[in-house]
Amino acid sequence: VRTYKGHPLMRKDNLVYYGSMADEFIVMLQILETKKLDDLELATKVSVQLQRTDPAAKARDRVVKKTEKDGFYTALDVGCVWLERALNAK
């Protein structure tokens, strides 16, 4: 499992999950648009959601914050800040 700034990073198709399901929050990054650069697919529009991991919560209640960013690393940086703040808010 790859990690970024101490949290696991897992990808399935156009979804990237950042954080651990064992924690109270996780970040979901969804790649909405890409463009081709040589033989690389670059994410140009990415949805970021800070979500609760509580399985008892309804799906619509799980999303705490959401935004869209241009570029994967911009989106990941936002998600990283949100996750750290959420996990350290106790």
Coordinates of C-alpha atoms in Angstrom, one line a residue:
V1 CA 0.0 0.0 0.0
R2 CA 1.4 3.4 -1.0
T3 CA 1.3 6.2 1.6
Y4 CA 1.4 10.0 1.3
K5 CA 2.2 12.1 4.4
G6 CA 1.7 9.1 6.6
H7 CA -1.8 8.0 5.3
P8 CA -2.6 5.2 2.9
L9 CA -3.4 6.0 -0.7
M10 CA -5.4 3.5 -2.8
R11 CA -6.7 3.8 -6.4
K12 CA -9.5 2.0 -8.1
D13 CA -10.1 3.2 -11.7
N14 CA -10.8 6.9 -11.4
L15 CA -11.3 6.9 -7.6
V16 CA -8.4 7.5 -5.2
Y17 CA -9.0 7.0 -1.5
Y18 CA -6.7 8.8 0.9
G19 CA -6.7 7.8 4.6
S20 CA -7.6 4.8 6.6
M21 CA -11.0 3.3 7.0
A22 CA -10.0 2.7 10.6
D23 CA -10.0 6.4 11.2
E24 CA -13.1 8.6 11.6
F25 CA -12.6 10.4 8.2
I26 CA -11.2 9.6 4.8
V27 CA -10.8 11.6 1.6
M28 CA -12.2 10.5 -1.7
L29 CA -10.7 12.0 -4.9
Q30 CA -12.6 11.4 -8.1
I31 CA -10.9 12.1 -11.4
L32 CA -13.6 13.8 -13.5
E33 CA -11.5 14.9 -16.6
T34 CA -8.1 13.9 -18.0
K35 CA -6.0 15.0 -20.9
K36 CA -3.3 13.1 -22.7
L37 CA 0.3 14.3 -22.6
D38 CA 2.5 12.1 -24.7
D39 CA 1.5 8.7 -23.3
L40 CA 0.4 9.9 -19.9
E41 CA -3.2 10.6 -18.8
L42 CA -3.1 13.8 -16.6
A43 CA -6.0 14.6 -14.3
T44 CA -7.3 18.1 -15.2
K45 CA -10.5 18.1 -13.0
V46 CA -10.7 16.3 -9.7
S47 CA -13.5 16.2 -7.2
V48 CA -12.4 16.1 -3.5
Q49 CA -14.7 14.9 -0.7
L50 CA -13.9 14.6 3.0
Q51 CA -16.1 11.8 4.2
R52 CA -17.0 10.1 7.5
T53 CA -16.2 6.4 7.6
D54 CA -19.1 5.6 10.0
P55 CA -21.0 2.7 8.3
A56 CA -24.1 3.6 10.2
A57 CA -24.2 7.1 8.6
K58 CA -26.5 7.6 5.6
A59 CA -24.6 8.2 2.3
R60 CA -25.6 11.8 2.1
D61 CA -24.6 12.5 5.7
R62 CA -21.1 11.1 5.1
V63 CA -19.8 13.9 3.0
V64 CA -18.5 16.6 5.3
K65 CA -16.8 18.9 2.7
K66 CA -16.4 18.9 -1.1
T67 CA -14.8 20.9 -3.8
E68 CA -13.4 20.6 -7.3
K69 CA -9.8 21.4 -8.2
D70 CA -7.8 21.6 -11.4
G71 CA -5.0 19.0 -11.2
F72 CA -4.5 15.9 -9.1
Y73 CA -1.8 17.3 -6.8
T74 CA -3.8 20.5 -6.0
A75 CA -6.8 18.2 -5.1
L76 CA -4.6 15.9 -3.0
D77 CA -3.1 18.9 -1.1
V78 CA -6.6 20.1 -0.2
G79 CA -7.7 16.6 0.8
C80 CA -4.5 16.3 2.9
V81 CA -5.2 19.5 4.8
W82 CA -8.9 18.6 5.4
L83 CA -8.0 15.1 6.6
E84 CA -5.4 16.4 9.0
R85 CA -7.7 19.0 10.4
A86 CA -10.6 16.6 10.8
L87 CA -8.5 13.9 12.5
N88 CA -6.9 16.4 14.9
A89 CA -10.1 18.2 15.8
K90 CA -10.7 16.1 18.9

